[in-house]
Short mmCIF file of C-alpha atoms in Angstrom, two decimals:
data_model
loop_
_atom_site.label_atom_id
_atom_site.label_comp_id
_atom_site.label_asym_id
_atom_site.label_seq_id
_atom_site.Cartn_x
_atom_site.Cartn_y
_atom_site.Cartn_z
CA MET A 1 51.41 -91.52 11.86
CA ARG A 2 49.46 -93.87 14.10
CA ALA A 3 51.10 -92.36 17.15
CA SER A 4 50.07 -88.85 16.21
CA LEU A 5 46.53 -89.99 15.50
CA ALA A 6 46.33 -91.74 18.85
CA GLY A 7 47.59 -88.54 20.56
CA ALA A 8 44.92 -86.47 18.92
CA VAL A 9 42.19 -88.88 19.96
CA LEU A 10 43.48 -88.83 23.53
CA ALA A 11 43.43 -85.02 23.58
CA LEU A 12 39.83 -84.94 22.34
CA MET A 13 38.82 -87.46 25.03
CA LEU A 14 40.40 -85.32 27.78
CA ILE A 15 38.62 -82.17 26.53
CA ALA A 16 35.31 -84.03 26.41
CA ALA A 17 35.79 -85.30 29.98
CA PHE A 18 36.57 -81.75 31.20
CA LEU A 19 33.53 -80.27 29.56
CA ALA A 20 31.33 -83.05 30.92
CA GLY A 21 32.16 -81.93 34.46
CA ARG A 22 30.82 -78.34 33.95
CA HIS A 23 27.16 -77.34 34.30
CA TYR A 24 25.43 -75.39 31.58
CA SER A 25 21.93 -74.05 31.67
CA ALA A 26 19.82 -73.26 28.74
CA PRO A 27 19.74 -69.58 27.89
CA GLN A 28 16.67 -67.83 29.36
CA ALA A 29 14.37 -65.99 27.11
CA VAL A 30 14.48 -62.24 27.78
CA PRO A 31 11.00 -60.72 27.87
CA PRO A 32 10.59 -57.89 25.43
CA THR A 33 11.02 -54.43 26.96
CA ALA A 34 7.80 -52.45 27.08
CA PRO A 35 8.07 -49.22 25.16
CA ARG A 36 8.53 -46.20 27.43
CA THR A 37 5.84 -43.51 27.51
CA ALA A 38 7.16 -39.92 27.62
CA THR A 39 6.05 -38.06 30.79
CA GLN A 40 4.82 -34.61 29.77
CA THR A 41 5.00 -31.56 32.09
CA PRO A 42 1.48 -30.18 32.51
CA PHE A 43 0.90 -26.85 30.85
CA PRO A 44 -0.14 -23.85 32.99
CA PRO A 45 -3.87 -23.29 33.07
CA ASP A 46 -5.46 -21.54 30.19
CA PRO A 47 -6.54 -17.93 30.98
CA LEU A 48 -10.11 -19.19 30.73
CA ASP A 49 -9.38 -21.68 33.54
CA ILE A 50 -8.31 -19.18 36.22
CA SER A 51 -10.22 -19.22 39.45
CA SER A 52 -12.91 -16.73 40.37
CA ALA A 53 -10.63 -15.28 43.08
CA GLU A 54 -7.89 -14.67 40.50
CA SER A 55 -10.39 -13.13 38.13
CA ARG A 56 -11.51 -10.70 40.82
CA THR A 57 -7.93 -9.71 41.64
CA ILE A 58 -7.18 -9.11 37.97
CA ALA A 59 -10.35 -7.04 37.58
CA VAL A 60 -9.57 -4.92 40.64
CA PHE A 61 -6.05 -4.19 39.40
CA GLN A 62 -7.19 -3.31 35.90
CA ALA A 63 -9.91 -1.01 37.23
CA ALA A 64 -7.64 0.79 39.72
CA ARG A 65 -4.36 0.91 37.80
CA ASP A 66 -5.04 4.13 35.89
CA SER A 67 -5.89 5.99 39.12
CA VAL A 68 -2.46 5.21 40.60
CA VAL A 69 0.48 7.47 39.74
CA ALA A 70 4.25 7.43 40.06
CA ILE A 71 5.86 10.47 41.69
CA THR A 72 9.45 11.62 41.25
CA THR A 73 10.91 14.57 43.14
CA SER A 74 13.93 16.80 42.85
CA ALA A 75 15.51 19.63 44.82
CA ARG A 76 16.91 22.89 43.57
CA PHE A 77 20.58 23.57 44.32
CA VAL A 78 22.96 26.46 43.81
CA ASP A 79 26.63 25.86 43.05
CA PRO A 80 28.54 27.92 45.66
CA PHE A 81 31.36 28.67 43.22
CA THR A 82 29.63 29.35 39.91
CA ARG A 83 26.26 30.42 41.43
CA ARG A 84 24.57 28.31 38.81
CA THR A 85 21.35 26.58 39.77
CA GLY A 86 20.17 23.10 38.95
CA GLU A 87 17.97 20.24 40.02
CA THR A 88 19.11 17.06 41.74
CA PRO A 89 16.88 13.96 41.97
CA LEU A 90 15.61 13.12 45.45
CA GLY A 91 13.54 9.98 45.15
CA SER A 92 10.31 8.45 44.04
CA GLY A 93 7.02 7.27 45.45
CA SER A 94 3.43 6.55 44.59
CA GLY A 95 0.12 8.36 44.82
CA PHE A 96 -3.47 8.18 43.65
CA LEU A 97 -6.18 10.47 42.28
CA TRP A 98 -8.45 11.75 45.04
CA ASP A 99 -11.04 13.71 43.05
CA ASP A 100 -11.94 14.96 39.58
CA ALA A 101 -10.04 18.24 40.13
CA GLY A 102 -6.63 16.57 39.72
CA HIS A 103 -5.71 16.32 43.40
CA VAL A 104 -3.22 13.54 44.09
CA VAL A 105 -2.75 12.14 47.59
CA THR A 106 0.62 10.77 48.68
CA ASN A 107 2.86 10.56 51.74
CA ASP A 108 4.36 13.72 53.17
CA HIS A 109 7.75 12.02 53.37
CA VAL A 110 7.63 11.41 49.59
CA ILE A 111 7.73 15.15 48.83
CA ARG A 112 9.60 16.40 51.90
CA GLU A 113 12.52 18.70 50.99
CA ALA A 114 11.48 18.61 47.33
CA SER A 115 11.22 21.77 45.27
CA ARG A 116 9.72 20.05 42.27
CA ALA A 117 7.50 17.01 41.76
CA THR A 118 6.49 15.20 38.59
CA VAL A 119 3.53 12.86 38.32
CA GLN A 120 3.58 10.07 35.77
CA LEU A 121 0.26 8.60 34.68
CA ALA A 122 -0.33 5.02 33.61
CA ASP A 123 -0.79 6.17 29.99
CA GLY A 124 2.81 7.44 29.96
CA ARG A 125 2.14 11.16 30.41
CA SER A 126 4.40 13.07 32.82
CA LEU A 127 2.80 16.16 34.35
CA PRO A 128 4.27 18.78 36.66
CA ALA A 129 2.66 18.88 40.08
CA ARG A 130 2.46 21.58 42.72
CA VAL A 131 2.13 21.02 46.44
CA VAL A 132 -1.31 22.01 47.75
CA GLY A 133 -0.95 21.03 51.40
CA ARG A 134 1.02 18.91 53.85
CA ASP A 135 0.32 17.26 57.17
CA PRO A 136 3.47 15.65 58.64
CA GLY A 137 1.49 14.51 61.69
CA HIS A 138 -0.39 11.96 59.56
CA ASP A 139 2.29 11.66 56.85
CA LEU A 140 -0.19 12.98 54.28
CA ALA A 141 0.30 15.42 51.43
CA VAL A 142 -1.77 16.63 48.48
CA LEU A 143 -0.45 17.55 45.02
CA ARG A 144 -2.34 19.07 42.10
CA ILE A 145 -1.92 18.21 38.44
CA GLU A 146 -3.64 19.70 35.43
CA GLY A 147 -4.38 18.09 32.11
CA ARG A 148 -7.05 16.71 29.86
CA ASP A 149 -8.71 13.34 30.36
CA LEU A 150 -7.27 12.73 33.79
CA PRO A 151 -8.03 9.31 35.32
CA ALA A 152 -11.05 8.92 37.55
CA PRO A 153 -10.46 8.95 41.31
CA LEU A 154 -10.48 5.72 43.28
CA GLN A 155 -13.79 4.66 44.75
CA ARG A 156 -14.06 5.09 48.53
CA PRO A 157 -16.44 3.32 50.90
CA GLY A 158 -19.58 5.24 51.77
CA ALA A 159 -20.59 6.29 55.26
CA GLY A 160 -20.83 3.24 57.48
CA GLU A 161 -19.23 0.98 54.86
CA GLY A 162 -15.83 -0.57 54.52
CA ALA A 163 -15.11 -1.39 58.18
CA LEU A 164 -12.00 -3.56 57.98
CA GLN A 165 -11.54 -6.82 59.85
CA VAL A 166 -8.40 -8.79 60.60
CA GLY A 167 -8.02 -11.48 57.96
CA GLN A 168 -9.69 -9.47 55.21
CA SER A 169 -7.98 -9.54 51.80
CA VAL A 170 -6.27 -6.35 50.62
CA LEU A 171 -4.28 -5.31 47.56
CA ALA A 172 -1.48 -2.75 47.32
CA ILE A 173 -0.54 -0.97 44.08
CA GLY A 174 2.55 1.18 43.73
CA ASN A 175 5.97 1.62 42.23
CA PRO A 176 8.45 -0.24 44.47
CA PHE A 177 12.10 0.29 43.53
CA GLY A 178 10.95 2.14 40.41
CA LEU A 179 9.09 -0.90 39.06
CA ASP A 180 5.96 0.84 37.85
CA TRP A 181 2.43 -0.27 38.74
CA THR A 182 3.23 -3.34 40.79
CA LEU A 183 0.48 -5.33 42.50
CA THR A 184 0.94 -7.20 45.76
CA THR A 185 -1.73 -8.94 47.80
CA GLY A 186 -2.16 -9.97 51.41
CA ILE A 187 -4.50 -9.65 54.35
CA VAL A 188 -5.20 -7.21 57.14
CA SER A 189 -2.88 -8.45 59.88
CA ALA A 190 -3.96 -6.05 62.62
CA LEU A 191 -5.76 -2.76 63.23
CA GLU A 192 -5.12 0.29 65.42
CA ARG A 193 -1.33 0.04 65.24
CA ASP A 194 0.91 2.95 66.32
CA LEU A 195 4.22 4.08 64.83
CA PRO A 196 6.57 6.95 65.72
CA GLY A 197 6.07 9.79 63.27
CA THR A 198 8.60 12.14 61.76
CA ALA A 199 6.74 15.17 63.14
CA GLY A 200 7.42 14.19 66.75
CA ARG A 201 3.94 12.73 67.14
CA THR A 202 2.94 9.10 67.08
CA ILE A 203 0.88 8.12 64.04
CA ARG A 204 -2.02 6.16 65.49
CA GLY A 205 -4.75 3.90 64.19
CA LEU A 206 -2.71 2.42 61.33
CA ILE A 207 -3.65 -0.68 59.36
CA GLN A 208 -1.06 -3.47 59.52
CA THR A 209 -0.85 -5.73 56.46
CA ASP A 210 1.40 -8.45 55.11
CA ALA A 211 0.96 -7.24 51.51
CA ALA A 212 4.50 -6.45 50.38
CA ILE A 213 5.24 -2.73 50.76
CA ASN A 214 8.71 -1.61 49.77
CA PRO A 215 10.46 1.72 49.10
CA GLY A 216 8.56 3.39 46.28
CA ASN A 217 5.22 1.93 47.40
CA SER A 218 4.82 4.83 49.83
CA GLY A 219 1.74 6.87 49.02
CA GLY A 220 0.10 4.13 46.96
CA PRO A 221 -3.41 2.87 47.67
CA LEU A 222 -4.44 -0.09 49.77
CA LEU A 223 -7.63 -1.58 48.32
CA ASP A 224 -10.17 -4.10 49.53
CA ALA A 225 -11.34 -7.05 47.42
CA ARG A 226 -13.99 -4.82 45.80
CA GLY A 227 -11.38 -2.32 44.67
CA ARG A 228 -12.38 0.39 47.16
CA LEU A 229 -9.75 2.58 48.79
CA VAL A 230 -9.29 1.54 52.41
CA GLY A 231 -5.88 3.03 53.19
CA MET A 232 -2.68 4.64 51.97
CA ASN A 233 0.57 2.68 52.24
CA THR A 234 2.95 4.64 54.42
CA ALA A 235 5.66 2.54 56.07
CA ILE A 236 7.29 -0.82 56.57
CA TYR A 237 8.67 -2.34 59.74
CA SER A 238 12.33 -2.69 58.94
CA PRO A 239 14.71 -3.38 61.85
CA SER A 240 17.32 -4.65 59.39
CA GLY A 241 16.85 -1.99 56.73
CA ALA A 242 14.89 -4.30 54.45
CA SER A 243 11.21 -5.12 54.27
CA ALA A 244 10.29 -7.51 57.08
CA GLY A 245 6.91 -8.41 55.66
CA ILE A 246 5.02 -5.96 57.87
CA GLY A 247 3.52 -2.92 56.21
CA PHE A 248 1.39 -0.09 57.55
CA ALA A 249 -1.25 2.07 55.93
CA VAL A 250 -3.11 5.22 56.98
CA PRO A 251 -6.85 4.38 57.09
CA VAL A 252 -9.05 6.08 54.50
CA ALA A 253 -11.19 7.51 57.33
CA VAL A 254 -8.17 9.53 58.49
CA ALA A 255 -7.44 10.72 54.96
CA ALA A 256 -11.10 11.72 54.57
CA ARG A 257 -10.75 14.06 57.55
CA VAL A 258 -7.35 15.48 56.69
CA VAL A 259 -7.29 15.78 52.88
CA PRO A 260 -10.23 18.21 52.49
CA GLN A 261 -8.54 20.62 54.93
CA LEU A 262 -5.25 20.33 53.06
CA ILE A 263 -7.02 21.15 49.80
CA GLU A 264 -8.88 24.09 51.34
CA THR A 265 -6.25 25.66 53.60
CA GLY A 266 -2.96 23.87 52.90
CA ARG A 267 -2.69 22.60 56.47
CA TYR A 268 -4.54 20.41 58.92
CA ALA A 269 -5.72 21.48 62.36
CA PRO A 270 -7.69 19.06 64.56
CA PRO A 271 -10.83 20.35 66.25
CA SER A 272 -10.28 22.42 69.37
CA LEU A 273 -11.63 22.21 72.91
CA GLY A 274 -11.03 25.90 73.47
CA LEU A 275 -8.21 24.99 75.87
CA GLY A 276 -4.50 25.61 75.76
CA PHE A 277 -1.73 23.07 76.46
CA ASP A 278 2.06 22.94 76.33
CA ALA A 279 3.80 19.75 75.21
CA ARG A 280 7.06 20.34 77.10
CA ILE A 281 5.43 21.35 80.36
CA ASN A 282 2.99 18.45 80.17
CA ALA A 283 5.76 15.95 79.43
CA ALA A 284 7.67 17.20 82.48
CA VAL A 285 4.55 16.87 84.63
CA ASN A 286 3.93 13.34 83.33
CA ARG A 287 7.49 12.38 84.21
CA GLN A 288 6.72 13.42 87.79
CA GLY A 289 3.98 10.80 87.89
CA LEU A 290 0.90 12.93 87.06
CA ALA A 291 -1.16 11.21 84.38
CA GLY A 292 -3.36 13.31 82.12
CA VAL A 293 -3.14 16.69 80.39
CA LEU A 294 -2.67 19.87 82.38
CA VAL A 295 -4.96 22.71 81.26
CA LEU A 296 -2.84 25.85 80.90
CA GLU A 297 -5.28 28.20 79.17
CA VAL A 298 -9.05 28.62 78.82
CA ALA A 299 -10.30 30.68 75.88
CA PRO A 300 -12.36 33.69 77.06
CA GLY A 301 -16.04 33.34 76.27
CA SER A 302 -15.72 29.67 75.42
CA GLN A 303 -17.89 26.79 76.59
CA ALA A 304 -14.91 25.63 78.62
CA GLU A 305 -14.93 28.89 80.57
CA ALA A 306 -18.69 28.66 81.04
CA ALA A 307 -18.26 25.10 82.34
CA GLY A 308 -15.89 26.36 85.02
CA ILE A 309 -12.71 24.71 83.78
CA VAL A 310 -9.78 26.20 85.73
CA PRO A 311 -6.28 26.44 84.19
CA ALA A 312 -3.04 25.93 86.09
CA ARG A 313 -1.39 29.06 87.52
CA LEU A 314 1.97 30.18 88.80
CA SER A 315 2.33 31.17 92.45
CA ARG A 316 5.76 32.28 93.76
CA GLY A 317 7.52 30.39 91.02
CA THR A 318 5.52 27.20 91.63
CA LEU A 319 3.10 25.75 89.10
CA LEU A 320 -0.21 25.07 90.82
CA PRO A 321 -2.30 22.67 88.73
CA GLY A 322 -5.91 23.43 88.00
CA ASP A 323 -8.03 20.98 86.03
CA VAL A 324 -6.33 17.95 84.53
CA ILE A 325 -7.95 16.06 81.62
CA VAL A 326 -7.82 12.35 82.43
CA ALA A 327 -10.31 10.97 79.87
CA LEU A 328 -12.24 11.89 76.72
CA ASP A 329 -15.50 10.07 76.04
CA GLY A 330 -14.42 7.46 78.54
CA ALA A 331 -11.05 6.74 76.90
CA ALA A 332 -8.15 7.24 79.29
CA VAL A 333 -5.76 10.12 78.58
CA GLN A 334 -2.23 9.54 79.85
CA GLY A 335 -0.62 12.49 78.10
CA LEU A 336 -1.03 15.16 75.43
CA ASP A 337 -0.34 12.71 72.60
CA ASP A 338 -3.31 10.60 73.72
CA LEU A 339 -5.60 13.62 73.87
CA LEU A 340 -4.63 14.88 70.41
CA ALA A 341 -5.11 11.41 68.93
CA LEU A 342 -8.61 11.17 70.42
CA LEU A 343 -9.56 14.66 69.24
CA ASP A 344 -8.30 13.78 65.78
CA ARG A 345 -11.09 11.24 65.45
CA HIS A 346 -13.75 13.93 65.73
CA ARG A 347 -14.92 16.84 63.64
CA ALA A 348 -15.69 20.40 64.61
CA GLY A 349 -19.26 20.70 65.86
CA GLU A 350 -19.35 17.31 67.55
CA GLU A 351 -19.84 17.10 71.30
CA VAL A 352 -17.39 15.25 73.54
CA THR A 353 -17.31 14.52 77.25
CA LEU A 354 -14.19 15.41 79.22
CA THR A 355 -13.34 13.78 82.50
CA LEU A 356 -11.50 16.33 84.66
CA GLU A 357 -9.69 15.96 87.93
CA ARG A 358 -8.86 18.72 90.40
CA ASP A 359 -7.73 18.31 94.01
CA GLY A 360 -8.52 14.60 93.84
CA VAL A 361 -12.11 15.15 92.71
CA ARG A 362 -13.33 14.02 89.28
CA ARG A 363 -16.19 15.42 87.26
CA GLU A 364 -17.43 15.30 83.67
CA VAL A 365 -17.98 18.25 81.36
CA ALA A 366 -19.61 18.19 77.90
CA LEU A 367 -18.00 20.49 75.29
CA ARG A 368 -18.74 21.12 71.63
CA LEU A 369 -15.61 21.05 69.50
CA ARG A 370 -14.53 24.20 67.70
CA PRO A 371 -12.70 24.40 64.34
CA GLY A 372 -8.97 24.07 64.81
CA ARG A 373 -6.58 26.93 64.11
#
């Protein structure tokens, strides 16, 4: 009994000696954890907090939206076996009201090859439209719709107003990819741009913009920050087949010259000098190194005849040049396309100055433009 008690005491002494050799530190007080505050995502601004620039954009869109239309086209076909006729959809585009008579302006390529066109208004009405006139040279066309309470036409700048500048804000409204009444915004990126046209003539003087213009936007309006019509969206630069962020619009000044003629006569003819030219002959002459436009015909009794303008003539199978137009109002004329583009900026009745060259001698002649035919 004593032995077992002595063994137990010895064991306790050994445990105490072991524990005495270890180091213990007093437990540290843990500071209380501060309660976490929930981080809230800020709410979007209240409609009353939008900026003045946003308010203006919204107001312009709301004011112009009803004057913009969606256009769908179809073509008539005849089944060669059953001889039954039908309509097949062609495509869609945009347009806008030009006047109070129901004339709608759009791109010529929107209605090309179409036998039927339907105009959809912003209020949901779909109205049949007939083609009034076309001008492939400017990619412009005019349709006519009839109905009650048609939307008001878009406001256009007055004479001497609305001169665009690079960097100016613009808005485009249209129906890209069938998404009705879409608004995009941007700036005027450049002016006086040229693009090859489908009619074999270069479309000149175009507005370049970075406002998104995609298929279906064609024919829609380009507006300035005041909501005035400054152009008609007509094309995108698309080397890859998709929008590359570069759009082009026909200036409203061009439409103001062309559209009234399309409404009145169904076609557009630029003012005439009373002279005759030939595109193929002139192109061949230009390829031989002769710059300018070869005069091939002078209208009898015209101012041109009275001014002594001499046309080219044939002698023993050789074309002997007469007068060659090398400038109009001081602007150089390299070929027929240049001359037609310069004439297109004038109206019948205005006077222009031609610079002519014959046998190495230059002279200037003033002519009053005649109505085109």
